[in-house]
Amino acid sequence: MASSSSTASRRSTFLVLFVFFSLCVSTASSTNLTGNRFIVEMDQSTIPQTSGARRSVGFDVHKEFNMDGVFVGASLTLENAKDIHALSNAQGVKAVRPALKVTRPNPITRPISGNFSLGVESTHVMTGVDKLHDQGLTGKGIKIGIIDTGVDYTHPALGGGFGPGFKIAGGYDFVGDAYDGEYKLFAPPSGTHVTGIVGADPSNPYNISGVAYNSTLSMYRIFGCAGDTTDDIIVEALLRGVDDGQDILSLSIGDSTDGWTEGTASVVVSRISSMGITVTVAAGNDGPSGAWYSSSPGNAVDAISVASVDNTMIFIHNATVQGAEHDPIPYYSLASFFFEGPMPIYATSNDTTVQDDACNALPDDTPDLSPYVVIVRRGTCDFPVKQANIMEKGAQAVLFYDNGTDFDFIDIGNNSASIIRAEDGEFLVKEFVAGTPIDLVFPQEPDGVTPWPTATGGLVSTFSSYGPSNDFFFKPSIAAPGGNIMSTFPVNMGSYIVASGTSMATPYLAGSLALLMQLKGHSIVGMDARTLFEATSKVIPTSKDDGAPLHTVTQQGAGLINVYDALYVTTSISPGELILNDTAHFREAHPITIQNNGDSARDYTVSHSPAATALTIDPDTGLPAPGPVPQSTAYANVSFSQTSFTLSPGEVHTITAQFTPPAGADPLSYPVYSGFIQISTGTEQLHVSYMGLAAALLDKQTLDNSSVVLTSNSQNSGQDVQARAVTDAHNYTFIGDDYPSMQFRQGLMFGTPLVRIDLVNSNFSLSTLPPTVSRRQDSGSAAAVPILGPVYQFTYLARNDNLTNPFYFVNFTAPLFSDGTQIPNGMYRYLMRTLRVTGNPNNEEDYDEYLSPAVGFNAPANATAA
Ligand SMILES: *[C@@H]1O[C@H](CO)[C@@H](O)[C@H](O)[C@H]1NC(C)=O
Ligand SMILES: *[C@@H]1O[C@H](CO)[C@@H](O)[C@H](O)[C@H]1NC(C)=O
Ligand SMILES: *[C@@H]1O[C@H](CO)[C@@H](O)[C@H](O)[C@H]1NC(C)=O
Ligand SMILES: *[C@@H]1O[C@H](CO)[C@@H](O)[C@H](O)[C@H]1NC(C)=O
Ligand SMILES: *[C@@H]1O[C@H](CO)[C@@H](O)[C@H](O)[C@H]1NC(C)=O
Ligand SMILES: *[C@@H]1O[C@H](CO)[C@@H](O)[C@H](O)[C@H]1NC(C)=O
Ligand SMILES: *[C@@H]1O[C@H](CO)[C@@H](O)[C@H](O)[C@H]1NC(C)=O
Ligand SMILES: *[C@@H]1O[C@H](CO)[C@@H](O)[C@H](O)[C@H]1NC(C)=O
Ligand SMILES: *[C@@H]1O[C@H](CO)[C@@H](O)[C@H](O)[C@H]1NC(C)=O
Ligand SMILES: *[C@@H]1O[C@H](CO)[C@@H](O)[C@H](O)[C@H]1NC(C)=O
Ligand SMILES: *[C@@H]1O[C@H](CO)[C@@H](O)[C@H](O)[C@H]1NC(C)=O
């Protein structure tokens, strides 16, 4: 389709709006580098005209955006991704960014049943929100827009209705289903959980309350299925929220782990924030993937990217022991065990160190297990495997005991199986071996569960994503309760549930911001609100052991929000974050401004609390260390221009902090050091959080050229990627599947701002690369350099990651240069270059290179039609 037909496709904008095929596909395990979908930012709202392009550019417009001062542009699909260059140079075009696919961080959900009253709001105790509720601060009059999967507004704790006058007063469905009675049946349930964290009325049987339960909520629904959405839908929802006059916008999305601050939604979030609307975004649940893996749009320079902290309490029931002296045995469940007992016990192994207990069929001489509570050790195989083997012998009731210390809060999935602590399981097995006749009783407690302090309560959740961004911005910003959170769930799915994720932490902060706004009006919004919450948060240790170092800022941000202090502190400090940058751009001196807003003179002291240094890269492989990221106690040194001073009421004072990066941290581990500058009076404690890199980003190799393979699709489909390498020159016809394809597994070891793939002669050797980057101009004027021409170019790519993005594909489906000109038949190589972070795109030395095996082109004249 040529540009002349763009008017026709513009007319179909509204049709296209409802037909996003990409919405319902499951998360891909690898990424195609052939996306044609872009978001164009323009000077004014005109569809771009591609003047001066060699060929006319064909595209379909999906959405147009027109909010002056925030975002003017359109999302579109190019007929041919190669036209990106012409589009970028078209008149009126300010920026062209790929439309990122954004996945919802999957919460870990735990179904609950039964009827109980918790009588404790542990998350509110963690943050001081309990005290604010007691004062009547509940968000009245504050408008919060939630951008999520939809909500079951029929839920009695969520107001039971939709529209003006209801708790859920407004919103918009961007993905298809109308707001009607059927709506909730299609909506994935997690938006209901998120909404309850902000807004659940306290008058519910479970005694939970939303952080800002008197605020006015709107739901902007951007997920059609359980799957993905795209940047342009997020932008549309953000702009709609601004239009509707929301005070706060909350996005529990962000598994687009691009690690860059440059995506369109990120850019728009920053602009909205600078208008005074505070935006909270989930940091992501990619903790296991290690550092440098922050998510968009939380990557926005001015977003509040929210990390997760585990709830201090979980919910257990007790089993009582008969036949021996032993304390009641807590089992993790929200409902009482199905059997009341007393029931005798049977151990499937007499060895309390057994690794694979009940992973195989039980021995033939195993008795009928139906009368027993079977005691099984955790480990090696999954619980369902063990349970199936036990049930083969008639068992009905099973207690798994943990294989470490204490216990994990694992929902086994029904109330005839549960998990108990390692120590309790070991006790039971020893008594069984000794022949003690033990019985267990499971008191039925329809109205009660016991809150139980967790070993990890108050610590950073292991699933919470690590920053910083690839360009070394301070991500995540801050942490809020997000691990083991009880909240509302669609009525037809049980009404309440415990779930975990940064998706749960994000609305918690949004609600907290509403309490601030209720008390202070619009005086502290956007970045000022972020700074205030960062300055007053509570720093989090790596563990609960005495003297444990503080946890790396790359995962906790500025610490756990302390909402009560944020609202009532009478000192303000700024900035909230100090970015010391890498060794090549090290900024050693930072001013910190302190203001006494109290009504009496106060003495201040300044001190340094270092956090552990994150060893982000495995020095042996150059690959990011998986989470939990190793941490060391090689700390930075800080000196201050002053360590104590007195400020009279209203007085403002600036001190300087002078940093020295840690000595002795291996630069090949790309150590990110961090910590806190504490500013204290007798009654108030605030801090500024800092982060620096004791290595140079330019030194970090981006491309592992040993794992790039070139292949023909037809030859090798179905085989292991590593086995697909083309060892013999092959002449590609570009007919059907017979085209060259590059795949790099774990090939991008680090994010890169620019990937260039050029065609070179087959006799090309890397040693002939000139010191400056060769570019074949459209005019051909640079013919003297050995680059024949560019084939593909990509910007701001995320690194590969075994868990979420193991490899990229690039398929060269037609013998064309990126400007659309035909590549003559012959023998060539592909030269791929990835720019290192902070590198100069014009400096050849700042790239990592890969030169492909020789590739033959033998395309019939008609192959260009592809
Ligand atoms: C790559 O894109 C093609 C065409 O859009 C699609 O069919 C395929 O499933 C994608 N592959 C992956 C791994 O995403
Ligand atoms: C819980 O039990 C009480 C009585 O014990 C009852 O009044 C209440 O309706 C029950 N709640 C639910 C949600 O079943
Ligand atoms: C706040 O919400 C609660 C629970 O719905 C309600 O009882 C109360 O009247 C509301 N308060 C105000 C000031 O609107
Ligand atoms: C459950 O047992 C633990 C000790 O194992 C005890 O601390 C707790 O109070 C008990 N809870 C109830 C409700 O009995
Ligand atoms: C316990 O078992 C789980 C599941 O097999 C395993 O991942 C974990 O490493 C084990 N922990 C210990 C301390 O053995
Ligand atoms: C385990 O201990 C019980 C009770 O002492 C005993 O009957 C059984 O034979 C033991 N099993 C094995 C495999 O040693
Ligand atoms: C690091 O320093 C460079 C050079 O001054 C600057 O361009 C870049 O923005 C800095 N990075 C951050 C995250 O501040
Ligand atoms: C690229 O090729 C791979 C197989 O090598 C295939 O799975 C993928 O779908 C192709 N991508 C596109 C966009 O055609
Ligand atoms: C590819 O084609 C060239 C001629 O264009 C020929 O010299 C060469 O032998 C062919 N290679 C293979 C592997 O067929
Ligand atoms: C990623 O997977 C590859 C291949 O399975 C393995 O060799 C490598 O060690 C893994 N890397 C990490 C960081 O887990
Ligand atoms: C191109 O030409 C070849 C043989 O000349 C023929 O087999 C093939 O179908 C043609 N392909 C197209 C797309 O027209």
PDB file of C-alpha atoms in Angstrom, residues 531-740:
ATOM      1  CA  THR A 531      11.144  12.609  46.198  1.00  0.00           C
ATOM      2  CA  LEU A 532       9.080  12.872  49.389  1.00  0.00           C
ATOM      3  CA  PHE A 533       8.231   9.174  49.477  1.00  0.00           C
ATOM      4  CA  GLU A 534      11.822   8.214  48.633  1.00  0.00           C
ATOM      5  CA  ALA A 535      13.216  10.482  51.334  1.00  0.00           C
ATOM      6  CA  THR A 536      10.956   9.100  54.069  1.00  0.00           C
ATOM      7  CA  SER A 537      10.986   5.398  53.182  1.00  0.00           C
ATOM      8  CA  LYS A 538      12.477   2.704  55.396  1.00  0.00           C
ATOM      9  CA  VAL A 539      15.696   1.089  54.219  1.00  0.00           C
ATOM     10  CA  ILE A 540      15.498  -2.691  53.823  1.00  0.00           C
ATOM     11  CA  PRO A 541      18.220  -5.168  54.871  1.00  0.00           C
ATOM     12  CA  THR A 542      19.324  -8.171  52.800  1.00  0.00           C
ATOM     13  CA  SER A 543      18.086 -10.518  55.543  1.00  0.00           C
ATOM     14  CA  LYS A 544      16.752 -10.466  59.074  1.00  0.00           C
ATOM     15  CA  ASP A 545      20.072 -11.603  60.534  1.00  0.00           C
ATOM     16  CA  ASP A 546      21.629  -9.203  62.994  1.00  0.00           C
ATOM     17  CA  GLY A 547      24.031  -6.877  61.244  1.00  0.00           C
ATOM     18  CA  ALA A 548      22.938  -7.958  57.774  1.00  0.00           C
ATOM     19  CA  PRO A 549      23.960  -5.368  55.162  1.00  0.00           C
ATOM     20  CA  LEU A 550      21.321  -3.208  53.571  1.00  0.00           C
ATOM     21  CA  HIS A 551      19.858  -4.627  50.378  1.00  0.00           C
ATOM     22  CA  THR A 552      21.067  -3.310  47.035  1.00  0.00           C
ATOM     23  CA  VAL A 553      19.201  -0.258  45.819  1.00  0.00           C
ATOM     24  CA  THR A 554      18.992  -1.958  42.394  1.00  0.00           C
ATOM     25  CA  GLN A 555      16.136  -4.050  43.804  1.00  0.00           C
ATOM     26  CA  GLN A 556      14.686  -2.069  46.732  1.00  0.00           C
ATOM     27  CA  GLY A 557      14.944   1.418  45.252  1.00  0.00           C
ATOM     28  CA  ALA A 558      14.810   4.000  48.028  1.00  0.00           C
ATOM     29  CA  GLY A 559      13.219   1.504  50.447  1.00  0.00           C
ATOM     30  CA  LEU A 560       9.781   0.564  51.785  1.00  0.00           C
ATOM     31  CA  ILE A 561       7.321   3.453  51.729  1.00  0.00           C
ATOM     32  CA  ASN A 562       6.560   4.989  55.095  1.00  0.00           C
ATOM     33  CA  VAL A 563       3.325   6.749  54.332  1.00  0.00           C
ATOM     34  CA  TYR A 564       2.743   8.203  57.772  1.00  0.00           C
ATOM     35  CA  ASP A 565       6.144   9.897  57.798  1.00  0.00           C
ATOM     36  CA  ALA A 566       5.743  11.082  54.199  1.00  0.00           C
ATOM     37  CA  LEU A 567       2.590  12.940  55.218  1.00  0.00           C
ATOM     38  CA  TYR A 568       3.813  14.418  58.487  1.00  0.00           C
ATOM     39  CA  VAL A 569       7.552  14.926  58.128  1.00  0.00           C
ATOM     40  CA  THR A 570       8.523  18.572  58.641  1.00  0.00           C
ATOM     41  CA  THR A 571      11.858  18.441  56.872  1.00  0.00           C
ATOM     42  CA  SER A 572      12.180  18.310  53.127  1.00  0.00           C
ATOM     43  CA  ILE A 573      15.262  17.185  51.270  1.00  0.00           C
ATOM     44  CA  SER A 574      16.168  16.981  47.622  1.00  0.00           C
ATOM     45  CA  PRO A 575      17.016  15.315  45.403  1.00  0.00           C
ATOM     46  CA  GLY A 576      15.565  11.915  46.272  1.00  0.00           C
ATOM     47  CA  GLU A 577      18.027  10.018  44.058  1.00  0.00           C
ATOM     48  CA  LEU A 578      21.697  10.542  43.255  1.00  0.00           C
ATOM     49  CA  ILE A 579      23.029   8.944  40.097  1.00  0.00           C
ATOM     50  CA  LEU A 580      26.808   8.727  40.320  1.00  0.00           C
ATOM     51  CA  ASN A 581      26.984   7.206  36.824  1.00  0.00           C
ATOM     52  CA  ASP A 582      29.790   4.882  35.664  1.00  0.00           C
ATOM     53  CA  THR A 583      33.544   5.337  36.046  1.00  0.00           C
ATOM     54  CA  ALA A 584      33.810   7.045  32.655  1.00  0.00           C
ATOM     55  CA  HIS A 585      31.172   9.616  33.597  1.00  0.00           C
ATOM     56  CA  PHE A 586      31.652   9.557  37.347  1.00  0.00           C
ATOM     57  CA  ARG A 587      29.993  12.440  39.165  1.00  0.00           C
ATOM     58  CA  GLU A 588      31.681  12.505  42.536  1.00  0.00           C
ATOM     59  CA  ALA A 589      30.164  15.610  44.169  1.00  0.00           C
ATOM     60  CA  HIS A 590      26.451  16.022  44.766  1.00  0.00           C
ATOM     61  CA  PRO A 591      24.651  18.853  46.522  1.00  0.00           C
ATOM     62  CA  ILE A 592      21.836  17.910  48.908  1.00  0.00           C
ATOM     63  CA  THR A 593      19.364  20.559  49.999  1.00  0.00           C
ATOM     64  CA  ILE A 594      17.635  20.387  53.366  1.00  0.00           C
ATOM     65  CA  GLN A 595      14.766  22.597  54.509  1.00  0.00           C
ATOM     66  CA  ASN A 596      13.339  22.846  58.013  1.00  0.00           C
ATOM     67  CA  ASN A 597       9.578  23.212  57.564  1.00  0.00           C
ATOM     68  CA  GLY A 598       8.916  22.924  61.289  1.00  0.00           C
ATOM     69  CA  ASP A 599       8.207  25.787  63.640  1.00  0.00           C
ATOM     70  CA  SER A 600      11.310  25.500  65.789  1.00  0.00           C
ATOM     71  CA  ALA A 601      15.062  25.406  65.211  1.00  0.00           C
ATOM     72  CA  ARG A 602      16.484  21.919  64.780  1.00  0.00           C
ATOM     73  CA  ASP A 603      19.847  20.218  64.772  1.00  0.00           C
ATOM     74  CA  TYR A 604      20.582  17.954  61.826  1.00  0.00           C
ATOM     75  CA  THR A 605      23.197  15.257  61.463  1.00  0.00           C
ATOM     76  CA  VAL A 606      24.390  13.700  58.217  1.00  0.00           C
ATOM     77  CA  SER A 607      25.687  10.148  57.898  1.00  0.00           C
ATOM     78  CA  HIS A 608      26.270   7.378  55.384  1.00  0.00           C
ATOM     79  CA  SER A 609      24.509   3.991  55.379  1.00  0.00           C
ATOM     80  CA  PRO A 610      25.980   1.936  52.550  1.00  0.00           C
ATOM     81  CA  ALA A 611      23.947  -0.835  50.925  1.00  0.00           C
ATOM     82  CA  ALA A 612      25.451  -4.031  49.567  1.00  0.00           C
ATOM     83  CA  THR A 613      27.088  -3.812  46.165  1.00  0.00           C
ATOM     84  CA  ALA A 614      25.304  -5.811  43.459  1.00  0.00           C
ATOM     85  CA  LEU A 615      27.715  -7.962  41.407  1.00  0.00           C
ATOM     86  CA  THR A 616      25.563  -7.792  38.321  1.00  0.00           C
ATOM     87  CA  ILE A 617      27.620  -9.714  35.761  1.00  0.00           C
ATOM     88  CA  ASP A 618      29.248 -13.134  36.033  1.00  0.00           C
ATOM     89  CA  PRO A 619      32.907 -12.295  35.271  1.00  0.00           C
ATOM     90  CA  ASP A 620      33.510 -15.762  33.789  1.00  0.00           C
ATOM     91  CA  THR A 621      30.781 -15.608  31.155  1.00  0.00           C
ATOM     92  CA  GLY A 622      30.077 -11.905  30.817  1.00  0.00           C
ATOM     93  CA  LEU A 623      26.382 -12.746  31.198  1.00  0.00           C
ATOM     94  CA  PRO A 624      24.164 -11.100  33.812  1.00  0.00           C
ATOM     95  CA  ALA A 625      24.122 -13.049  37.077  1.00  0.00           C
ATOM     96  CA  PRO A 626      20.671 -14.559  37.631  1.00  0.00           C
ATOM     97  CA  GLY A 627      18.697 -13.378  40.668  1.00  0.00           C
ATOM     98  CA  PRO A 628      19.086 -13.296  43.581  1.00  0.00           C
ATOM     99  CA  VAL A 629      22.000 -11.180  42.384  1.00  0.00           C
ATOM    100  CA  PRO A 630      25.154 -11.757  44.460  1.00  0.00           C
ATOM    101  CA  GLN A 631      25.979  -8.861  46.773  1.00  0.00           C
ATOM    102  CA  SER A 632      29.239  -7.842  48.392  1.00  0.00           C
ATOM    103  CA  THR A 633      30.193  -5.480  51.166  1.00  0.00           C
ATOM    104  CA  ALA A 634      32.677  -3.488  49.092  1.00  0.00           C
ATOM    105  CA  TYR A 635      31.191  -0.120  49.926  1.00  0.00           C
ATOM    106  CA  ALA A 636      31.659   3.352  48.531  1.00  0.00           C
ATOM    107  CA  ASN A 637      33.144   6.038  50.744  1.00  0.00           C
ATOM    108  CA  VAL A 638      31.357   9.323  51.260  1.00  0.00           C
ATOM    109  CA  SER A 639      32.555  12.513  52.856  1.00  0.00           C
ATOM    110  CA  PHE A 640      30.390  15.515  53.582  1.00  0.00           C
ATOM    111  CA  SER A 641      31.009  19.242  53.539  1.00  0.00           C
ATOM    112  CA  GLN A 642      29.268  19.243  56.942  1.00  0.00           C
ATOM    113  CA  THR A 643      27.997  16.476  59.174  1.00  0.00           C
ATOM    114  CA  SER A 644      25.948  18.600  61.567  1.00  0.00           C
ATOM    115  CA  PHE A 645      24.199  21.935  61.424  1.00  0.00           C
ATOM    116  CA  THR A 646      21.218  23.782  62.840  1.00  0.00           C
ATOM    117  CA  LEU A 647      18.343  25.171  60.785  1.00  0.00           C
ATOM    118  CA  SER A 648      15.879  27.760  62.025  1.00  0.00           C
ATOM    119  CA  PRO A 649      12.225  27.449  60.944  1.00  0.00           C
ATOM    120  CA  GLY A 650      11.945  27.788  57.180  1.00  0.00           C
ATOM    121  CA  GLU A 651      15.703  27.801  56.666  1.00  0.00           C
ATOM    122  CA  VAL A 652      17.164  26.062  53.618  1.00  0.00           C
ATOM    123  CA  HIS A 653      20.679  24.653  53.636  1.00  0.00           C
ATOM    124  CA  THR A 654      22.804  22.833  51.084  1.00  0.00           C
ATOM    125  CA  ILE A 655      25.582  20.395  51.864  1.00  0.00           C
ATOM    126  CA  THR A 656      27.793  18.463  49.470  1.00  0.00           C
ATOM    127  CA  ALA A 657      28.394  14.724  49.473  1.00  0.00           C
ATOM    128  CA  GLN A 658      31.675  13.590  47.911  1.00  0.00           C
ATOM    129  CA  PHE A 659      31.820   9.944  46.800  1.00  0.00           C
ATOM    130  CA  THR A 660      34.652   7.488  46.221  1.00  0.00           C
ATOM    131  CA  PRO A 661      33.598   4.249  44.460  1.00  0.00           C
ATOM    132  CA  PRO A 662      34.416   1.032  46.304  1.00  0.00           C
ATOM    133  CA  ALA A 663      37.926  -0.261  45.921  1.00  0.00           C
ATOM    134  CA  GLY A 664      38.332  -3.982  45.447  1.00  0.00           C
ATOM    135  CA  ALA A 665      35.168  -4.726  43.522  1.00  0.00           C
ATOM    136  CA  ASP A 666      36.013  -6.610  40.323  1.00  0.00           C
ATOM    137  CA  PRO A 667      35.065  -4.288  37.435  1.00  0.00           C
ATOM    138  CA  LEU A 668      34.257  -7.389  35.353  1.00  0.00           C
ATOM    139  CA  SER A 669      31.370  -8.051  37.751  1.00  0.00           C
ATOM    140  CA  TYR A 670      29.994  -4.619  36.819  1.00  0.00           C
ATOM    141  CA  PRO A 671      29.453  -3.820  40.479  1.00  0.00           C
ATOM    142  CA  VAL A 672      26.585  -1.451  41.131  1.00  0.00           C
ATOM    143  CA  TYR A 673      27.257   0.132  44.508  1.00  0.00           C
ATOM    144  CA  SER A 674      24.528   1.989  46.339  1.00  0.00           C
ATOM    145  CA  GLY A 675      23.334   3.275  49.674  1.00  0.00           C
ATOM    146  CA  PHE A 676      21.767   6.099  51.578  1.00  0.00           C
ATOM    147  CA  ILE A 677      22.777   9.492  52.885  1.00  0.00           C
ATOM    148  CA  GLN A 678      20.892   9.832  56.158  1.00  0.00           C
ATOM    149  CA  ILE A 679      19.701  13.240  57.293  1.00  0.00           C
ATOM    150  CA  SER A 680      18.438  13.040  60.859  1.00  0.00           C
ATOM    151  CA  THR A 681      17.045  15.136  63.642  1.00  0.00           C
ATOM    152  CA  GLY A 682      16.163  13.676  67.000  1.00  0.00           C
ATOM    153  CA  THR A 683      12.696  12.811  65.734  1.00  0.00           C
ATOM    154  CA  GLU A 684      12.902  12.595  61.969  1.00  0.00           C
ATOM    155  CA  GLN A 685      15.032  10.520  59.683  1.00  0.00           C
ATOM    156  CA  LEU A 686      15.203  11.095  55.936  1.00  0.00           C
ATOM    157  CA  HIS A 687      17.560   9.844  53.272  1.00  0.00           C
ATOM    158  CA  VAL A 688      18.841  10.400  49.789  1.00  0.00           C
ATOM    159  CA  SER A 689      19.510   7.167  47.880  1.00  0.00           C
ATOM    160  CA  TYR A 690      22.502   6.842  45.579  1.00  0.00           C
ATOM    161  CA  MET A 691      23.699   4.406  42.960  1.00  0.00           C
ATOM    162  CA  GLY A 692      26.914   4.195  40.936  1.00  0.00           C
ATOM    163  CA  LEU A 693      28.767   1.715  38.719  1.00  0.00           C
ATOM    164  CA  ALA A 694      32.360   0.783  39.569  1.00  0.00           C
ATOM    165  CA  ALA A 695      33.117   0.014  35.909  1.00  0.00           C
ATOM    166  CA  ALA A 696      32.620   1.705  32.557  1.00  0.00           C
ATOM    167  CA  LEU A 697      29.501   0.845  30.576  1.00  0.00           C
ATOM    168  CA  LEU A 698      31.503   1.257  27.385  1.00  0.00           C
ATOM    169  CA  ASP A 699      33.629  -1.729  28.440  1.00  0.00           C
ATOM    170  CA  LYS A 700      30.611  -3.998  28.683  1.00  0.00           C
ATOM    171  CA  GLN A 701      30.488  -6.316  25.727  1.00  0.00           C
ATOM    172  CA  THR A 702      27.013  -6.341  24.219  1.00  0.00           C
ATOM    173  CA  LEU A 703      27.212  -9.073  21.579  1.00  0.00           C
ATOM    174  CA  ASP A 704      28.358 -12.610  22.201  1.00  0.00           C
ATOM    175  CA  ASN A 705      29.428 -13.336  18.658  1.00  0.00           C
ATOM    176  CA  SER A 706      29.989 -17.020  19.391  1.00  0.00           C
ATOM    177  CA  SER A 707      26.284 -17.712  19.652  1.00  0.00           C
ATOM    178  CA  VAL A 708      25.040 -16.054  16.488  1.00  0.00           C
ATOM    179  CA  VAL A 709      24.046 -18.577  13.882  1.00  0.00           C
ATOM    180  CA  LEU A 710      23.000 -18.127  10.324  1.00  0.00           C
ATOM    181  CA  THR A 711      20.573 -20.556   8.861  1.00  0.00           C
ATOM    182  CA  SER A 712      18.087 -21.267   6.189  1.00  0.00           C
ATOM    183  CA  ASN A 713      14.613 -21.861   7.558  1.00  0.00           C
ATOM    184  CA  SER A 714      13.703 -24.718   5.262  1.00  0.00           C
ATOM    185  CA  GLN A 715      16.857 -26.717   5.881  1.00  0.00           C
ATOM    186  CA  ASN A 716      16.752 -26.672   9.601  1.00  0.00           C
ATOM    187  CA  SER A 717      13.313 -26.196  10.989  1.00  0.00           C
ATOM    188  CA  GLY A 718      12.613 -28.105  14.138  1.00  0.00           C
ATOM    189  CA  GLN A 719      16.231 -28.511  15.128  1.00  0.00           C
ATOM    190  CA  ASP A 720      18.048 -27.047  18.043  1.00  0.00           C
ATOM    191  CA  VAL A 721      19.093 -23.514  17.365  1.00  0.00           C
ATOM    192  CA  GLN A 722      22.749 -24.190  18.037  1.00  0.00           C
ATOM    193  CA  ALA A 723      22.706 -27.012  15.510  1.00  0.00           C
ATOM    194  CA  ARG A 724      21.458 -24.779  12.742  1.00  0.00           C
ATOM    195  CA  ALA A 725      24.691 -23.027  11.962  1.00  0.00           C
ATOM    196  CA  VAL A 726      25.397 -22.992   8.269  1.00  0.00           C
ATOM    197  CA  THR A 727      28.824 -24.459   7.778  1.00  0.00           C
ATOM    198  CA  ASP A 728      28.825 -24.720   4.001  1.00  0.00           C
ATOM    199  CA  ALA A 729      28.062 -21.823   1.756  1.00  0.00           C
ATOM    200  CA  HIS A 730      24.491 -22.128   0.621  1.00  0.00           C
ATOM    201  CA  ASN A 731      22.857 -20.247  -2.235  1.00  0.00           C
ATOM    202  CA  TYR A 732      19.544 -18.810  -1.108  1.00  0.00           C
ATOM    203  CA  THR A 733      16.759 -18.386  -3.630  1.00  0.00           C
ATOM    204  CA  PHE A 734      14.502 -16.234  -1.391  1.00  0.00           C
ATOM    205  CA  ILE A 735      11.620 -18.408  -2.523  1.00  0.00           C
ATOM    206  CA  GLY A 736       9.373 -19.766   0.184  1.00  0.00           C
ATOM    207  CA  ASP A 737      11.378 -20.465   3.311  1.00  0.00           C
ATOM    208  CA  ASP A 738      14.732 -20.442   1.543  1.00  0.00           C
ATOM    209  CA  TYR A 739      16.146 -17.227   2.941  1.00  0.00           C
ATOM    210  CA  PRO A 740      18.968 -16.535   5.386  1.00  0.00           C
TER     211      PRO A 740
END
